[in-house]
XYZ file of C-alpha atoms in Angstrom:
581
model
C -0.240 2.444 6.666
C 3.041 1.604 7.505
C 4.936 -1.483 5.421
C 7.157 -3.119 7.912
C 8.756 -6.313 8.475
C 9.216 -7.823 12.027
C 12.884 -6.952 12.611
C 12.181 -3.693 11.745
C 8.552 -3.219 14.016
C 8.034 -0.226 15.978
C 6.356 -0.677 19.387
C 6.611 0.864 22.731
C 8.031 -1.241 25.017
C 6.023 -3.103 27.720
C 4.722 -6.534 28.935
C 3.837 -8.814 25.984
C 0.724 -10.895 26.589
C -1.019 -13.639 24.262
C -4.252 -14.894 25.102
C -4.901 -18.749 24.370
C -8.319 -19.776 23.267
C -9.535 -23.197 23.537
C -9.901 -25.499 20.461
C -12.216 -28.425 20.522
C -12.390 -31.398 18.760
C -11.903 -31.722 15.365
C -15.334 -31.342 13.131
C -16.698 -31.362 9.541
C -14.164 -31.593 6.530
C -13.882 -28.609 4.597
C -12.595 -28.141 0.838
C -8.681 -26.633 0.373
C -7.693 -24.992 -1.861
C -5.251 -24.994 -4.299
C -2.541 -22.285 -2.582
C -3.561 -23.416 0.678
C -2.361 -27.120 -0.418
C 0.547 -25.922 -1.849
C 1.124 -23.566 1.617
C 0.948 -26.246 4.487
C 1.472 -28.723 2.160
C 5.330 -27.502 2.536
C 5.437 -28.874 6.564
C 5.257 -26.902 9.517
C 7.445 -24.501 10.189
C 7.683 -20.930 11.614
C 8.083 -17.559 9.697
C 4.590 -18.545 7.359
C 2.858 -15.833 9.235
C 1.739 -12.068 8.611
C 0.130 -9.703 11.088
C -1.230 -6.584 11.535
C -0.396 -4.002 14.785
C -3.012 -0.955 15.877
C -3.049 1.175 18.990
C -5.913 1.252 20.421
C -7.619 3.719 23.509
C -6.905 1.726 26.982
C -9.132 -1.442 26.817
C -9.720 -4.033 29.596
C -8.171 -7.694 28.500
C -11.419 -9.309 29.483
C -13.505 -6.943 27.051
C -10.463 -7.389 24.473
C -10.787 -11.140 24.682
C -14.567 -11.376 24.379
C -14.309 -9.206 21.361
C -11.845 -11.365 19.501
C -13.864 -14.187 20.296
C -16.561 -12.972 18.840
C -14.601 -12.009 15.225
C -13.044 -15.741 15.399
C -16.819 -16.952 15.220
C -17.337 -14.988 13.113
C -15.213 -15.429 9.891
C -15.109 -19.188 9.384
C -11.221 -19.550 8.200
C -10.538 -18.463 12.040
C -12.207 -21.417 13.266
C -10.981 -24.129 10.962
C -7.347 -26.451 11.430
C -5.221 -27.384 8.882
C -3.756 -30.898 9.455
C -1.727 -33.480 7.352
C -3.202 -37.158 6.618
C -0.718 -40.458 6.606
C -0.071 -39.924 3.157
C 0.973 -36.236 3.477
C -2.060 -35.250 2.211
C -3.551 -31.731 3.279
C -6.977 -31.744 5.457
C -9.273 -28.616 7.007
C -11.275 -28.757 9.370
C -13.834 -26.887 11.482
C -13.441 -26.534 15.331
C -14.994 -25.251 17.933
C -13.289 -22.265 19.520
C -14.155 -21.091 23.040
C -12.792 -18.643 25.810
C -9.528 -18.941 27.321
C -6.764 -16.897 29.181
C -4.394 -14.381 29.309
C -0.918 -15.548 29.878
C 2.177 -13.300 30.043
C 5.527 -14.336 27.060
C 8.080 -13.108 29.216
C 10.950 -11.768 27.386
C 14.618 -12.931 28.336
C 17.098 -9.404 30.048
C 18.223 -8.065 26.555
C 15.615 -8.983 24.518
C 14.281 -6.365 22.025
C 9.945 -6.122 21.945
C 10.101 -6.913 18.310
C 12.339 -10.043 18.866
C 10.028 -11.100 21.612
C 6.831 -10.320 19.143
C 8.093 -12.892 16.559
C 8.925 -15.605 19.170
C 5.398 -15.760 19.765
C 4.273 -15.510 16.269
C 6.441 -18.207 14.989
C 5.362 -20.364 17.641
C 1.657 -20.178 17.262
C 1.191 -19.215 13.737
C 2.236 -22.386 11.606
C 0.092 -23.720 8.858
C -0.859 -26.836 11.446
C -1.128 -24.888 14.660
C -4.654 -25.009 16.519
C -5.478 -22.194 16.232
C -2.968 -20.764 13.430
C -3.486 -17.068 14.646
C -3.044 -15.432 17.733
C -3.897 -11.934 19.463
C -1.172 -10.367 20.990
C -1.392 -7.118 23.673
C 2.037 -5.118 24.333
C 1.067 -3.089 27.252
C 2.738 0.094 27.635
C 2.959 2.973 29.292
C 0.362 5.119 27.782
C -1.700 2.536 25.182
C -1.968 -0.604 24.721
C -0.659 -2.500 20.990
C -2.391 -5.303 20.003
C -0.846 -7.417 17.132
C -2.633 -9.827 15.287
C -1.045 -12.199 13.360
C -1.883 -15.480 11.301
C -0.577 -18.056 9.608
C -1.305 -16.925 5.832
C -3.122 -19.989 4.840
C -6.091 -17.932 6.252
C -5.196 -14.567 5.598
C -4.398 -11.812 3.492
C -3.684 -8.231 3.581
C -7.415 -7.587 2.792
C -8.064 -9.620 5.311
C -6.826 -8.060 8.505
C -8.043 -5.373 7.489
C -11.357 -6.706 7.813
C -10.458 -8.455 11.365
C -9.163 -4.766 12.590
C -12.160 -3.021 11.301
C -14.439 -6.106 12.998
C -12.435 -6.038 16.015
C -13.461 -1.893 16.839
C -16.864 -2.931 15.881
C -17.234 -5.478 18.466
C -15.284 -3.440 20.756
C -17.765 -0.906 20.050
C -20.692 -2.976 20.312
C -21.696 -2.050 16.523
C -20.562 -5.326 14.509
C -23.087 -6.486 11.791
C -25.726 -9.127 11.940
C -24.847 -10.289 8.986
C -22.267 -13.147 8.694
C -20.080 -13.196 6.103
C -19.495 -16.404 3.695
C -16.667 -18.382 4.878
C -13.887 -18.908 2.800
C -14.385 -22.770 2.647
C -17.328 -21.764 0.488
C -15.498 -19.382 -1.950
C -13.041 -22.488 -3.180
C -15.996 -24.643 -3.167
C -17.440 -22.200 -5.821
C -13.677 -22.195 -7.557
C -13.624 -26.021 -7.448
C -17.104 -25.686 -9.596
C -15.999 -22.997 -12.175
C -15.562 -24.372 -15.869
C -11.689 -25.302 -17.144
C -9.407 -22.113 -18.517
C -10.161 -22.058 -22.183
C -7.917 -23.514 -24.077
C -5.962 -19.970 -25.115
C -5.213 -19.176 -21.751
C -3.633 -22.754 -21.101
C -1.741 -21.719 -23.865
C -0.209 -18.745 -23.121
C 0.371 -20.016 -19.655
C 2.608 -22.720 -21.129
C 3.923 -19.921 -23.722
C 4.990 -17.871 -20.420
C 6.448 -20.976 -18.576
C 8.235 -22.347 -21.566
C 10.290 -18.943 -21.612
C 11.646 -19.329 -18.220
C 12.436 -23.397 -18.824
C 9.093 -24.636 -17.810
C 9.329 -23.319 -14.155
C 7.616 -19.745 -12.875
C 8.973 -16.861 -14.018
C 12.646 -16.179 -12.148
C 14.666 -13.048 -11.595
C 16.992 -11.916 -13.761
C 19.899 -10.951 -12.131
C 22.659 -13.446 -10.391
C 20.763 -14.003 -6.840
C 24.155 -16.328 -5.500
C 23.577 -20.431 -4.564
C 19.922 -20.380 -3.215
C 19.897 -24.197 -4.318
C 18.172 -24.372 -0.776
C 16.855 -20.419 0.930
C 18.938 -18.576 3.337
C 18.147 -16.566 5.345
C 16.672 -13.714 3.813
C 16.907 -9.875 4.038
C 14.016 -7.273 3.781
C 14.425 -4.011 2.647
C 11.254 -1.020 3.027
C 11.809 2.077 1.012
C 8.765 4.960 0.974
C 9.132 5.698 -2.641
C 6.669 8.475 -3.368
C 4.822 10.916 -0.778
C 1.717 12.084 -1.280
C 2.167 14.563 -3.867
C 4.555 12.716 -5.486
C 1.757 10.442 -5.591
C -0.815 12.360 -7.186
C 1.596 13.329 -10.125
C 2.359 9.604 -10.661
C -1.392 8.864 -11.238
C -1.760 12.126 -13.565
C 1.383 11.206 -15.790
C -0.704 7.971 -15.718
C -4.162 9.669 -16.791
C -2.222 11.604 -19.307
C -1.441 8.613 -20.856
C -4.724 6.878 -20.535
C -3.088 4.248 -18.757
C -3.434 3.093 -15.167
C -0.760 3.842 -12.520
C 0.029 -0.146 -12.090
C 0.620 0.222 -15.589
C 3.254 3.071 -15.354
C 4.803 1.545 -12.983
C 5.223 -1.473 -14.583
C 6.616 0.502 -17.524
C 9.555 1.604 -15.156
C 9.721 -1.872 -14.000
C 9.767 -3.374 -17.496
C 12.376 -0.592 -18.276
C 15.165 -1.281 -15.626
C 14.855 -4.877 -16.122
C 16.058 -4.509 -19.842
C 18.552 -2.076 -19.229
C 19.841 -4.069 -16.157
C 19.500 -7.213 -17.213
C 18.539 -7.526 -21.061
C 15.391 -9.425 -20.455
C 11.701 -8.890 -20.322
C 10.372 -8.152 -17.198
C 8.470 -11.290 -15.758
C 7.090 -12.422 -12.662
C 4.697 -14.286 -10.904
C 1.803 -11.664 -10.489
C -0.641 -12.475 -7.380
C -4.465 -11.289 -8.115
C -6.718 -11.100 -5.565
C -9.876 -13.573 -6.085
C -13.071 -11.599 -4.724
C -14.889 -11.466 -7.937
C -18.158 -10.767 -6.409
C -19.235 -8.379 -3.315
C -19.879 -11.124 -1.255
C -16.653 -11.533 -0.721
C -15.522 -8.236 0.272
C -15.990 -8.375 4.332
C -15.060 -12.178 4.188
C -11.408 -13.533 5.700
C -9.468 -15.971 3.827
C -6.428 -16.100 1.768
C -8.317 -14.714 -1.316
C -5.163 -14.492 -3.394
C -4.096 -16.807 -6.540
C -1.144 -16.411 -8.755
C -1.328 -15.023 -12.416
C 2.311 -14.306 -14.333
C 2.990 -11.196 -16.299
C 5.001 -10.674 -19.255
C 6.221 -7.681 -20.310
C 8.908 -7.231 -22.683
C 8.126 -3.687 -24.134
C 8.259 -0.327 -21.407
C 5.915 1.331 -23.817
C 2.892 2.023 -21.326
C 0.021 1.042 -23.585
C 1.723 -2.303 -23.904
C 2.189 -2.250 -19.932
C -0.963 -1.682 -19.148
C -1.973 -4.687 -22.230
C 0.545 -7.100 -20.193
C -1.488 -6.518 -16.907
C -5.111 -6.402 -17.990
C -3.036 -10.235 -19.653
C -1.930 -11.231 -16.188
C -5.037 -10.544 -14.525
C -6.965 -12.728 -17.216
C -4.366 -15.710 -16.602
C -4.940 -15.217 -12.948
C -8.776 -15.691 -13.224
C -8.953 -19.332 -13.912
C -8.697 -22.429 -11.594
C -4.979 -22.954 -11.607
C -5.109 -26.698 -11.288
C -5.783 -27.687 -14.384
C -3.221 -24.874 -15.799
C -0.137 -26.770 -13.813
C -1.281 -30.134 -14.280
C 0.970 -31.233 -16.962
C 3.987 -29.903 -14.595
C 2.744 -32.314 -11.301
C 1.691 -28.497 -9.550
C 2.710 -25.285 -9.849
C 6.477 -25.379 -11.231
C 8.615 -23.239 -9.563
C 12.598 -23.396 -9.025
C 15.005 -21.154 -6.730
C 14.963 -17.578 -8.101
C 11.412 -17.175 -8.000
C 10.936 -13.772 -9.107
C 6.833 -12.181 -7.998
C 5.614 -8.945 -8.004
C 2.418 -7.481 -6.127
C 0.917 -4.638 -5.769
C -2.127 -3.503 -3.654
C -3.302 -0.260 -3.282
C -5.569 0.290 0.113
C -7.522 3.383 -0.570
C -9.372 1.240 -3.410
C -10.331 -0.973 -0.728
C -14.223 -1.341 0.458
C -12.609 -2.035 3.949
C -10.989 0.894 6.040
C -9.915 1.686 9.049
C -8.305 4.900 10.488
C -4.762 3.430 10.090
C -3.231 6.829 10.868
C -5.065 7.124 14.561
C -4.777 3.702 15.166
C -0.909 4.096 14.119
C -1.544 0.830 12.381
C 1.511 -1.569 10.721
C 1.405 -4.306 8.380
C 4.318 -6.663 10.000
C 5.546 -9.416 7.390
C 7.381 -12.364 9.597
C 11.381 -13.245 8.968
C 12.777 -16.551 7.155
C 14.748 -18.201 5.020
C 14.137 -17.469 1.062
C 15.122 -18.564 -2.963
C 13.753 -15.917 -4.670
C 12.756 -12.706 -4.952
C 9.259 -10.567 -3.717
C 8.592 -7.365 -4.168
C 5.193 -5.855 -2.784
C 4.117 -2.259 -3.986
C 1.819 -0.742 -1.503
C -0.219 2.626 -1.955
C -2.417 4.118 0.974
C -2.882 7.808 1.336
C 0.774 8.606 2.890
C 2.033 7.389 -0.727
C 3.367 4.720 -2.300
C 5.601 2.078 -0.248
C 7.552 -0.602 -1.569
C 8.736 -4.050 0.146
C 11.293 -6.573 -0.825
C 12.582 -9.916 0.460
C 15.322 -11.509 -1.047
C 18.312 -13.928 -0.309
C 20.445 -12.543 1.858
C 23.764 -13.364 -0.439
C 26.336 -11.371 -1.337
C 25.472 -11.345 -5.257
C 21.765 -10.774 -4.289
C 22.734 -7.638 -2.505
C 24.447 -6.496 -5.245
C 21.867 -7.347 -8.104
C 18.526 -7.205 -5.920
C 19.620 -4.027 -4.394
C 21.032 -2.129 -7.926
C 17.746 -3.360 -9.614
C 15.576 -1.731 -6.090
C 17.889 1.891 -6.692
C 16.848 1.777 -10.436
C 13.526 0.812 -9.819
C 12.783 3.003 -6.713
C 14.261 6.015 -9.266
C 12.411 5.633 -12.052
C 9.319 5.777 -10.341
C 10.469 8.875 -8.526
C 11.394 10.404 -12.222
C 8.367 9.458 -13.659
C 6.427 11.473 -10.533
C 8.811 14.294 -11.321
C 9.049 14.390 -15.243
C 4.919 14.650 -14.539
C 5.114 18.086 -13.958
C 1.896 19.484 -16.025
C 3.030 21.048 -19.481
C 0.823 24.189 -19.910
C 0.463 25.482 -23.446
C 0.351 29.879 -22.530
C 0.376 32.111 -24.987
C 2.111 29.877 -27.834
C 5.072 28.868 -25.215
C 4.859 25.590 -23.175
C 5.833 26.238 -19.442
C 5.976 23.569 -16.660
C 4.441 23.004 -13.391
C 6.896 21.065 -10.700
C 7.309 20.675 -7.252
C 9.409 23.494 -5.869
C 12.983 22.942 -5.298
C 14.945 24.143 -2.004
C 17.129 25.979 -4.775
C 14.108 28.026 -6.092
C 13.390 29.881 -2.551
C 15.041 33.147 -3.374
C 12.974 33.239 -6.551
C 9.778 32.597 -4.801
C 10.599 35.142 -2.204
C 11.352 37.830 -5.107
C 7.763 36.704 -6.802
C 6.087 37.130 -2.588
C 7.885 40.513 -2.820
C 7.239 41.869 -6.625
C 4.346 44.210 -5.539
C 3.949 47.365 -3.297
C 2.088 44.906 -0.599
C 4.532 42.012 -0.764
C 7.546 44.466 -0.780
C 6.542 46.250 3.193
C 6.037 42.608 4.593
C 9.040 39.923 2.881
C 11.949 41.182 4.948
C 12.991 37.969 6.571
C 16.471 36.918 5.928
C 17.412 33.601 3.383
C 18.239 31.369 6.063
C 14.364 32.601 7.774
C 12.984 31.575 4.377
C 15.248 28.412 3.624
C 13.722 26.516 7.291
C 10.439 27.790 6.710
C 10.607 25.695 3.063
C 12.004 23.130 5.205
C 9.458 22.988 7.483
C 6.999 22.689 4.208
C 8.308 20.149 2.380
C 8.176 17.805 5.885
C 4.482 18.677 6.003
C 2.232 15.841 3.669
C -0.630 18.613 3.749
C 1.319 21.432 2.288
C 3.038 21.338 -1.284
C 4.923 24.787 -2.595
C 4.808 24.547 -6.388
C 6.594 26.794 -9.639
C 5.857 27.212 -12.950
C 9.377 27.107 -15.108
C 9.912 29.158 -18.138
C 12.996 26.733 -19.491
C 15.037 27.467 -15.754
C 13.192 30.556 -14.701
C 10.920 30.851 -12.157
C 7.672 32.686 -13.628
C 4.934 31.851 -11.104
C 4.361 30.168 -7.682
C 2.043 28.841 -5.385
C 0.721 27.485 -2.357
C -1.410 24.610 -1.832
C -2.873 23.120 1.480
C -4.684 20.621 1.980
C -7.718 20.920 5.200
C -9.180 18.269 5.984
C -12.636 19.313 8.260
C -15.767 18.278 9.982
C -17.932 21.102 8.671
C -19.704 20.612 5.125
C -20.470 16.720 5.727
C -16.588 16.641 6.394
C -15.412 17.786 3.475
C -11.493 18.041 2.641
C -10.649 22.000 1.329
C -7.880 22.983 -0.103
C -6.190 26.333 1.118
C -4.211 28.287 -2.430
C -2.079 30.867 -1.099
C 0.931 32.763 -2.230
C -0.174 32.923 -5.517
C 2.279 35.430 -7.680
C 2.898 35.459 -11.218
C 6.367 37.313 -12.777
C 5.114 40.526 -14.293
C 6.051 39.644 -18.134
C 3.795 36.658 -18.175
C 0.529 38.439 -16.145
C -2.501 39.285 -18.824
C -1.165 36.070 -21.300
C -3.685 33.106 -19.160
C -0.870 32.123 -16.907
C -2.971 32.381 -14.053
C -6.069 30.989 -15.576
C -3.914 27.697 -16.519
C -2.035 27.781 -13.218
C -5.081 27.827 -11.150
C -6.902 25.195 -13.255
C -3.980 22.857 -12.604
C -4.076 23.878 -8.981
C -7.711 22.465 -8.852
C -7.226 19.169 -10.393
C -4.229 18.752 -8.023
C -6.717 19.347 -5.283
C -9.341 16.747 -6.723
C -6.916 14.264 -6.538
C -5.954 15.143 -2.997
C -9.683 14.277 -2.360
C -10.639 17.694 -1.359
C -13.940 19.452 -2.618
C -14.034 22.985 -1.943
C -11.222 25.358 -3.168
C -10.469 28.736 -0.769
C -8.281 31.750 -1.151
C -7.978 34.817 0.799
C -6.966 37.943 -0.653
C -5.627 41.633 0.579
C -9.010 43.879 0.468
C -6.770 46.665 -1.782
C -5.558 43.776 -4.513
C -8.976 44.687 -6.977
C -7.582 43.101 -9.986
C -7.069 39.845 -8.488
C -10.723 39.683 -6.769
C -12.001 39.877 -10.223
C -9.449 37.372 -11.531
C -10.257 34.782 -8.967
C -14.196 35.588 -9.852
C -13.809 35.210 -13.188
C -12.315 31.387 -11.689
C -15.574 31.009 -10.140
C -14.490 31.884 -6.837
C -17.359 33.905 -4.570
C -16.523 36.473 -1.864
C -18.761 34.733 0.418
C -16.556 35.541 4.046
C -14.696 37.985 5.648
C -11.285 37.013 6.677
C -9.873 38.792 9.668
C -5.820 38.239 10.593
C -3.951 39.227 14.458
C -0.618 39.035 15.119
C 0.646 36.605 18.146
């Protein structure tokens, strides 16, 4: 799914139109909680919001509106109003929402869509709006875009996924009979839990106390954000799929979890930039039990991490640590401080990784965006999003000259390490008493693939194309998330290669295959268990792909390697037949 912010949305043009449901009067109180006080509590104001885009097949606006009518009942954060008392004092309460109309937000000559898109968002998506959400259609040419967005004092990331999935479903006529719990009831049940234990108190204070008795700040000069300015957002796509799946087996390798690796790079480019441990304010989501995992709210509290050693065991100690701090009712925790303390600088780190999810939607049909809304800002965010295009990483942080400098060096560093740490995972396979690598192949290694294609009687009367021929076809590869070209290195030498696709299918209960071709091996290292090793890796890359069936083909004259890829477990169970075109 893409990671976007608004300035940076990508829509097809067309007429932008908001439909406007009717809110009655104002019903039974309802319990807040704790970051929802400390949300609206801050005053109305636009830019609070965070929405969702999908394109869907051509739906009628009448059929559209019913639908989202129907998920508003439904989830009971959609139907509740946020309003301040004479004190200043926060209050919820439930509504009744009802049918409305269409209208049209025209859009000024000049005006870009995505301009236009947060004009409307600001304006009806503040923490006291009635409703604080609206549904948005950009009609276009071919399909319409509809763009959800809410104010995020009912909402999360989790959560619009949830409203997208229940959206289809009502557009489909297949939504569930049973409700979920609203969110009201979830910080009832907080408001009811016992007090932290005293230990975690204490290391909360132990955390705060190191960064002067405020939340956790970033390191690095961020320029005079005694009051935000206006901020800039930067989205970088860090790791692709493959990529990816080497991350999280460097991370298996060394028993720790891929949040944990990363934070390990983290941990180590904030003491080599800035000579400090690395910590931040850490959100954790709040759906302890399954109850909670088709509800909407803002199910999302605040937890800090500390990690002053890159070491990963210790990383992945420091977030199993922030996850425990982040499990407790935070009120008591701040209450010596008046409230959560927190001073310009802020410095929070999240990270949320959608194919863990129970919720999903087809975000690649539905070309779906997560759209964060544009502000003013003190500190520093950084959001680390996996899905199954690869790992995606956000950022929003003063737009000041030193910020640029400092927020942006620390993002190169960062963004880097995690790339090296995806590289340098390259499987180590012990072969016949030498250790030889597995990596991702290299523009610069395509001659010596095409001289392993060609190293045999068959290869040789068929690999004739000229280096330029082989160079784009590479190209064309590496551009290709299914398809990943990999060598085994003997020091700098090229001793083996291989193709690996990945098939998705309908047949077999839908089952995901992955295709191996162009399998060679240099003649010095056949007979010694190269290919036994290279192979086994070759599977476990699959696995993590998600596919379940392995396939090969193989020339009917090459006898040795039928008995090879037997010996693998492999079965001649089809005929393969090839045609020119």
């Amino acid at each position: 799914m893409r990671l976007t912010h608004v300035a940076h949305l990508r829509l097809p043009f067309g007429r932008v139109m908001g439909y406007d449901l009717t809110v009655g009067a104002t019903g039974e109180r309802l319990p807040v909680s704790f970051d929802q006080e400390r949300h609206v509590g801050q005053g109305d104001r636009p830019g609070s919001w965070m929405a969702i885009t999908v394109r869907l097949p051509d739906v009628d606006l009448d059929r559209l509106a019913e639908a989202w009518l129907a998920v508003v009942r439904r989830h009971g954060t959609l139907h509740t109003v946020f309003s301040l008392d004479d004190d200043g004092d926060v209050e919820l309460h439930e509504v009744e929402v009802g049918p409305g109309s269409w209208r049209e937000h025209p859009m000024a000559p000049g005006t870009r869509l995505s301009d236009a898109i947060r004009g409307v968002l600001d304006e009806h998506c503040r923490p006291l709006s009635r409703p604080s959400h609206r549904l948005c259609v950009v009609q276009s040419h071919d399909r319409p875009t509809v763009v959800i967005g809410s104010d995020h004092a009912h909402v999360d990331m989790w959560s619009l996924l949830v409203v997208v999935r229940d959206l289809l479903r009502e557009l489909g006529h297949t939504a569930s009979e049973v409700l979920p719990r609203a969110f009201s009831s979830h910080t009832e049940s907080l408001l009811g839990r016992e007090r932290p234990p005293q230990d975690v108190r204490d290391r909360w204070a132990e955390v705060l106390g190191a960064c002067g008795d405020t939340m956790p700040r970033f390191p690095l000069p961020l320029g005079d954000v005694t009051t935000p300015v206006l901020e800039r957002v930067e989205v970088r796509d860090v790791l692709d799929v493959d990529a990816m799946a080497w991350l999280e087996r460097a991370a298996r390798a060394q028993g720790v979890s891929t949040l944990a690796l990363v934070t390990s790079v983290l941990t180590r480019v904030t003491r080599s930039l800035a000579d400090a441990p690395f910590r931040a304010v850490f959100p954790v989501h709040s759906r302890y039990e399954e109850i909670w995992h088709d509800a909407v709210g803002w199910f999302i509290t605040n937890a800090v991490i500390d990690s002053p050693d890159p070491d990963p065991t210790a990383c992945a100690a420091a977030v199993k640590e922030a996850i425990r701090l982040g499990s407790w009712p935070l009120a008591d925790v701040f209450a010596p401080y008046g409230g959560m303390p927190q001073s310009p600088g802020m410095f929070a780190f999240s990270w949320l990784d959608l194919r863990r999810l129970p919720v999903h939607v087809d975000h690649v049909g539905l070309e779906a965006q997560y759209v964060s809304a544009a502000g003013r800002t003190d500190g520093v965010m950084v959001w680390f999003v996996l899905d199954e295009g690869g790992v995606h990483l956000r950022c929003r942080y003063p737009d000041t000259a030193e910020a640029r400098g400092s927020v942006g060096g620390w993002l190169d560093a960062v963004v880097d390490g995690v790339r090296r740490a995806a590289r340098d995972a390259g499987t180590t396979l012990e072969v016949d008493g030498e250790r030889l690598r597995v990596e991702r192949a290299e523009r610069a290694d395509v001659p010596a693939i095409v001289a392993l294609l060609a190293d045999d009687p068959i290869g040789a009367s068929r690999e004739h194309g000229t280096a330029s021929v082989y160079q784009e076809a590479f190209d064309s590869l590496v551009r290709d998330p299914s398809q990943l070209v990999v060598v085994v290195r003997d020091g700098d030498e090229v001793v083996a290669t291989a193709q690996l696709t990945i098939l998705p299918g309908l047949s077999r209960g839908g089952t995901t295959r992955m295709q191996v071709e162009g399998v060679r091996v240099a003649p010095r290292w056949r007979s010694r268990g190269l290919g036994g090793a290279f192979m086994a890796w070759a599977h476990e890359h699959g696995r993590a792909r998600g596919a379940r069936l392995s396939q090969l083909t193989s020339d009917t004259s090459r006898d040795a390697a039928h008995r090879f890829y037997e010996r693998l477990g492999y079965e001649p169970s089809h005929v393969g037949f090839k045609r020119p075109l």
